[in-house]
């Protein structure tokens, strides 16, 4: 009955509702920040990290794509150790973590104000999977300052993993840096 009414009486309303439903599941940029050149020696490029460039505009996000049982993301490489390219101690526990431990930072929306702190996620990529602990936020709302190691804001779809995550996925070291993956919350 719903289909008959929808297809004959309210076609425009149905299209509008479909559009709004799809629109509600997307994540649009929330703003931009202007980059500035970091002070000498202040941007750690240990894992080929980008440093902010003076005058360049960087997109910011307060959200991430919806989480599902197979959330598509980009895996990037991060050091969670003291003096690593991750910058400050991890948000979740104010600690540094060994690169030999499978730990990750999630983009702001997925980090969800710390709701995933110290919980585990499953990461699937390169035909393998690994269980990793969420210890930090990959900030999608801010960057280009000392708190963020003078790096740009994270895109909204990042799982920033330690070396242990990349090793567990069997990715050759010369291919570390960026890879399409799927992730999900553990039960």
Tab-separated table of N, CA and C in Angstrom, residues 69-166:
chain	number	residue	atom	x	y	z
A	69	UNK	N	29.339	-2.450	9.986
A	69	UNK	CA	30.124	-3.662	10.261
A	69	UNK	C	31.354	-3.733	9.358
A	70	UNK	N	31.384	-2.899	8.321
A	70	UNK	CA	32.544	-2.793	7.436
A	70	UNK	C	32.716	-1.339	7.026
A	71	UNK	N	33.222	-0.536	7.930
A	71	UNK	CA	33.394	0.883	7.670
A	71	UNK	C	34.654	1.104	6.839
A	72	UNK	N	34.493	1.702	5.678
A	72	UNK	CA	35.634	1.962	4.803
A	72	UNK	C	36.441	3.132	5.359
A	73	UNK	N	37.768	2.999	5.329
A	73	UNK	CA	38.650	4.036	5.861
A	73	UNK	C	39.994	3.985	5.153
A	74	UNK	N	40.817	4.969	5.461
A	74	UNK	CA	42.206	4.970	5.013
A	74	UNK	C	43.083	4.758	6.232
A	75	UNK	N	43.914	3.744	6.169
A	75	UNK	CA	44.887	3.483	7.228
A	75	UNK	C	46.130	4.312	6.944
A	76	UNK	N	46.563	5.074	7.937
A	76	UNK	CA	47.794	5.851	7.832
A	76	UNK	C	48.739	5.399	8.943
A	77	UNK	N	49.965	5.855	8.872
A	77	UNK	CA	51.007	5.433	9.814
A	77	UNK	C	51.293	6.539	10.811
A	78	UNK	N	51.362	6.175	12.078
A	78	UNK	CA	51.617	7.147	13.135
A	78	UNK	C	52.486	6.509	14.214
A	79	UNK	N	53.355	7.300	14.793
A	79	UNK	CA	54.106	6.856	15.962
A	79	UNK	C	53.436	7.422	17.204
A	80	UNK	N	53.169	6.567	18.162
A	80	UNK	CA	52.549	6.963	19.418
A	80	UNK	C	53.584	7.065	20.535
A	81	UNK	N	54.873	6.965	20.172
A	81	UNK	CA	55.954	7.014	21.152
A	81	UNK	C	56.350	8.465	21.452
A	82	UNK	N	56.993	8.659	22.607
A	82	UNK	CA	57.527	9.975	22.948
A	82	UNK	C	58.487	10.398	21.828
A	83	UNK	N	58.416	11.629	21.406
A	83	UNK	CA	59.219	12.187	20.317
A	83	UNK	C	58.845	11.617	18.949
A	84	UNK	N	57.731	10.869	18.865
A	84	UNK	CA	57.254	10.377	17.581
A	84	UNK	C	56.440	11.441	16.880
A	85	UNK	N	56.005	11.149	15.658
A	85	UNK	CA	55.276	12.147	14.882
A	85	UNK	C	53.840	12.345	15.358
A	86	UNK	N	53.416	11.568	16.344
A	86	UNK	CA	52.076	11.743	16.894
A	86	UNK	C	51.932	12.968	17.770
A	87	UNK	N	53.049	13.564	18.153
A	87	UNK	CA	53.000	14.781	18.962
A	87	UNK	C	52.827	14.485	20.439
A	88	UNK	N	51.741	14.954	21.003
A	88	UNK	CA	51.481	14.873	22.446
A	88	UNK	C	51.111	13.442	22.861
A	89	UNK	N	51.056	13.187	24.176
A	89	UNK	CA	50.584	11.876	24.641
A	89	UNK	C	49.164	11.607	24.121
A	90	UNK	N	48.777	10.342	24.106
A	90	UNK	CA	47.463	9.946	23.597
A	90	UNK	C	46.337	10.560	24.435
A	91	UNK	N	45.271	10.952	23.748
A	91	UNK	CA	44.118	11.586	24.395
A	91	UNK	C	43.460	10.683	25.439
A	92	UNK	N	43.363	9.387	25.144
A	92	UNK	CA	42.572	8.498	25.990
A	92	UNK	C	43.156	8.282	27.377
A	93	UNK	N	44.478	8.244	27.478
A	93	UNK	CA	45.088	7.913	28.772
A	93	UNK	C	46.275	8.798	29.130
A	94	UNK	N	46.508	9.826	28.309
A	94	UNK	CA	47.615	10.758	28.547
A	94	UNK	C	48.971	10.035	28.632
A	95	UNK	N	49.104	8.960	27.868
A	95	UNK	CA	50.325	8.156	27.860
A	95	UNK	C	50.858	8.059	26.431
A	96	UNK	N	52.131	7.737	26.334
A	96	UNK	CA	52.715	7.352	25.055
A	96	UNK	C	52.597	5.839	24.948
A	97	UNK	N	52.616	5.310	23.714
A	97	UNK	CA	52.472	3.877	23.495
A	97	UNK	C	53.559	3.397	22.545
A	98	UNK	N	54.031	2.193	22.785
A	98	UNK	CA	55.066	1.598	21.952
A	98	UNK	C	54.542	1.365	20.540
A	99	UNK	N	55.398	1.599	19.557
A	99	UNK	CA	55.036	1.301	18.174
A	99	UNK	C	54.905	-0.195	17.934
A	100	UNK	N	55.331	-0.999	18.908
A	100	UNK	CA	55.194	-2.451	18.809
A	100	UNK	C	53.826	-2.939	19.279
A	101	UNK	N	53.007	-2.031	19.801
A	101	UNK	CA	51.651	-2.381	20.228
A	101	UNK	C	50.661	-1.954	19.150
A	102	UNK	N	49.656	-2.796	18.854
A	102	UNK	CA	48.657	-2.424	17.846
A	102	UNK	C	47.668	-1.402	18.423
A	103	UNK	N	47.986	-0.128	18.210
A	103	UNK	CA	47.142	0.967	18.696
A	103	UNK	C	46.812	1.900	17.544
A	104	UNK	N	45.686	2.618	17.683
A	104	UNK	CA	45.245	3.512	16.621
A	104	UNK	C	44.681	4.814	17.183
A	105	UNK	N	44.643	5.801	16.316
A	105	UNK	CA	43.896	7.034	16.528
A	105	UNK	C	42.811	7.058	15.454
A	106	UNK	N	41.624	7.522	15.825
A	106	UNK	CA	40.512	7.609	14.877
A	106	UNK	C	40.180	9.061	14.581
A	107	UNK	N	39.730	9.332	13.350
A	107	UNK	CA	39.254	10.667	12.999
A	107	UNK	C	38.206	11.119	14.014
A	108	UNK	N	38.083	12.429	14.154
A	108	UNK	CA	37.240	13.034	15.194
A	108	UNK	C	35.846	12.419	15.319
A	109	UNK	N	35.131	12.275	14.216
A	109	UNK	CA	33.769	11.734	14.289
A	109	UNK	C	33.727	10.322	14.834
A	110	UNK	N	34.646	9.482	14.399
A	110	UNK	CA	34.695	8.090	14.876
A	110	UNK	C	35.213	8.007	16.305
A	111	UNK	N	36.095	8.909	16.667
A	111	UNK	CA	36.596	8.975	18.047
A	111	UNK	C	35.434	9.264	19.000
A	112	UNK	N	34.485	10.035	18.521
A	112	UNK	CA	33.209	10.248	19.202
A	112	UNK	C	33.365	10.743	20.640
A	113	UNK	N	34.123	11.837	20.791
A	113	UNK	CA	34.345	12.435	22.117
A	113	UNK	C	34.880	11.434	23.134
A	114	UNK	N	35.690	10.499	22.666
A	114	UNK	CA	36.316	9.536	23.573
A	114	UNK	C	35.493	8.298	23.863
A	115	UNK	N	34.354	8.126	23.221
A	115	UNK	CA	33.500	6.960	23.504
A	115	UNK	C	34.160	5.644	23.091
A	116	UNK	N	35.131	5.696	22.186
A	116	UNK	CA	35.836	4.475	21.790
A	116	UNK	C	37.180	4.338	22.509
A	117	UNK	N	37.482	5.259	23.418
A	117	UNK	CA	38.763	5.223	24.137
A	117	UNK	C	38.996	3.880	24.819
A	118	UNK	N	40.194	3.364	24.567
A	118	UNK	CA	40.693	2.133	25.177
A	118	UNK	C	39.833	0.915	24.847
A	119	UNK	N	38.986	1.051	23.824
A	119	UNK	CA	38.224	-0.087	23.297
A	119	UNK	C	38.942	-0.580	22.047
A	120	UNK	N	38.601	-1.766	21.628
A	120	UNK	CA	39.268	-2.374	20.481
A	120	UNK	C	38.394	-2.299	19.234
A	121	UNK	N	39.076	-2.185	18.097
A	121	UNK	CA	38.417	-2.280	16.802
A	121	UNK	C	39.118	-3.375	16.003
A	122	UNK	N	38.403	-3.932	15.030
A	122	UNK	CA	38.989	-4.883	14.088
A	122	UNK	C	39.295	-4.132	12.803
A	123	UNK	N	40.492	-4.337	12.286
A	123	UNK	CA	40.920	-3.704	11.046
A	123	UNK	C	41.184	-4.801	10.022
A	124	UNK	N	40.589	-4.649	8.836
A	124	UNK	CA	40.743	-5.633	7.767
A	124	UNK	C	41.391	-4.958	6.564
A	125	UNK	N	42.505	-5.522	6.108
A	125	UNK	CA	43.190	-4.984	4.945
A	125	UNK	C	44.270	-5.928	4.479
A	126	UNK	N	44.611	-5.862	3.224
A	126	UNK	CA	45.677	-6.694	2.655
A	126	UNK	C	45.392	-8.183	2.857
A	127	UNK	N	44.113	-8.568	2.929
A	127	UNK	CA	43.741	-9.972	3.109
A	127	UNK	C	43.915	-10.487	4.526
A	128	UNK	N	44.210	-9.608	5.473
A	128	UNK	CA	44.413	-10.009	6.868
A	128	UNK	C	43.620	-9.091	7.780
A	129	UNK	N	43.614	-9.430	9.063
A	129	UNK	CA	42.954	-8.559	10.024
A	129	UNK	C	43.768	-8.475	11.310
A	130	UNK	N	43.525	-7.397	12.063
A	130	UNK	CA	44.219	-7.181	13.330
A	130	UNK	C	43.253	-6.487	14.282
A	131	UNK	N	43.379	-6.792	15.542
A	131	UNK	CA	42.607	-6.140	16.600
A	131	UNK	C	43.507	-5.070	17.211
A	132	UNK	N	43.027	-3.823	17.245
A	132	UNK	CA	43.847	-2.710	17.731
A	132	UNK	C	43.069	-1.890	18.754
A	133	UNK	N	43.808	-1.316	19.697
A	133	UNK	CA	43.198	-0.497	20.741
A	133	UNK	C	43.169	0.972	20.319
A	134	UNK	N	42.030	1.615	20.522
A	134	UNK	CA	41.891	3.046	20.248
A	134	UNK	C	42.481	3.806	21.435
A	135	UNK	N	43.519	4.601	21.161
A	135	UNK	CA	44.171	5.354	22.234
A	135	UNK	C	44.181	6.862	21.988
A	136	UNK	N	43.765	7.293	20.792
A	136	UNK	CA	43.912	8.709	20.485
A	136	UNK	C	42.916	9.137	19.419
A	137	UNK	N	42.806	10.447	19.276
A	137	UNK	CA	42.005	11.067	18.240
A	137	UNK	C	42.934	11.615	17.163
A	138	UNK	N	42.596	11.370	15.923
A	138	UNK	CA	43.266	12.016	14.809
A	138	UNK	C	42.391	13.225	14.492
A	139	UNK	N	42.775	14.369	14.998
A	139	UNK	CA	41.913	15.549	15.044
A	139	UNK	C	41.573	16.076	13.652
A	140	UNK	N	40.289	16.041	13.330
A	140	UNK	CA	39.793	16.531	12.051
A	140	UNK	C	39.306	17.973	12.142
A	141	UNK	N	39.326	18.532	13.364
A	141	UNK	CA	38.774	19.867	13.570
A	141	UNK	C	39.834	20.954	13.678
A	142	UNK	N	41.066	20.562	13.994
A	142	UNK	CA	42.141	21.540	14.197
A	142	UNK	C	43.464	20.969	13.706
A	143	UNK	N	44.465	21.817	13.623
A	143	UNK	CA	45.802	21.408	13.216
A	143	UNK	C	46.670	22.630	13.025
A	144	UNK	N	47.871	22.407	12.495
A	144	UNK	CA	48.815	23.477	12.172
A	144	UNK	C	49.256	24.265	13.407
A	145	UNK	N	49.291	23.606	14.558
A	145	UNK	CA	49.751	24.246	15.791
A	145	UNK	C	50.620	23.264	16.571
A	146	UNK	N	51.204	23.717	17.665
A	146	UNK	CA	52.132	22.863	18.429
A	146	UNK	C	51.438	21.622	18.990
A	147	UNK	N	50.168	21.740	19.401
A	147	UNK	CA	49.439	20.573	19.928
A	147	UNK	C	49.284	19.480	18.892
A	148	UNK	N	49.311	19.850	17.625
A	148	UNK	CA	49.122	18.890	16.532
A	148	UNK	C	50.402	18.720	15.718
A	149	UNK	N	51.522	19.011	16.353
A	149	UNK	CA	52.840	18.830	15.749
A	149	UNK	C	52.959	19.554	14.401
A	150	UNK	N	52.228	20.657	14.251
A	150	UNK	CA	52.237	21.472	13.036
A	150	UNK	C	51.841	20.677	11.790
A	151	UNK	N	50.997	19.653	12.013
A	151	UNK	CA	50.460	18.873	10.904
A	151	UNK	C	49.039	19.337	10.606
A	152	UNK	N	48.586	19.174	9.348
A	152	UNK	CA	47.216	19.582	8.985
A	152	UNK	C	46.182	18.742	9.730
A	153	UNK	N	44.924	19.198	9.744
A	153	UNK	CA	43.854	18.381	10.326
A	153	UNK	C	43.747	17.050	9.586
A	154	UNK	N	43.332	16.020	10.296
A	154	UNK	CA	43.107	14.716	9.670
A	154	UNK	C	41.882	14.777	8.764
A	155	UNK	N	41.893	14.058	7.667
A	155	UNK	CA	40.636	13.856	6.937
A	155	UNK	C	39.631	13.149	7.861
A	156	UNK	N	38.393	13.042	7.444
A	156	UNK	CA	37.362	12.490	8.322
A	156	UNK	C	37.235	10.970	8.275
A	157	UNK	N	38.116	10.301	7.559
A	157	UNK	CA	37.991	8.842	7.371
A	157	UNK	C	39.300	8.110	7.667
A	158	UNK	N	39.998	8.535	8.715
A	158	UNK	CA	41.337	8.011	8.998
A	158	UNK	C	41.343	7.072	10.196
A	159	UNK	N	42.042	5.947	10.014
A	159	UNK	CA	42.474	5.092	11.115
A	159	UNK	C	43.993	5.192	11.083
A	160	UNK	N	44.540	5.884	12.063
A	160	UNK	CA	45.974	6.171	12.117
A	160	UNK	C	46.633	5.098	12.972
A	161	UNK	N	47.352	4.159	12.357
A	161	UNK	CA	47.835	2.979	13.059
A	161	UNK	C	49.325	2.974	13.340
A	162	UNK	N	49.687	2.296	14.409
A	162	UNK	CA	51.096	2.104	14.770
A	162	UNK	C	51.762	1.129	13.797
A	163	UNK	N	53.074	1.042	13.890
A	163	UNK	CA	53.821	0.092	13.056
A	163	UNK	C	53.329	-1.331	13.267
A	164	UNK	N	52.929	-1.665	14.502
A	164	UNK	CA	52.443	-3.013	14.804
A	164	UNK	C	51.194	-3.356	13.997
A	165	UNK	N	50.335	-2.380	13.751
A	165	UNK	CA	49.128	-2.609	12.949
A	165	UNK	C	49.529	-2.954	11.521
A	166	UNK	N	50.440	-2.172	10.958
A	166	UNK	CA	50.896	-2.420	9.591
A	166	UNK	C	51.577	-3.785	9.477
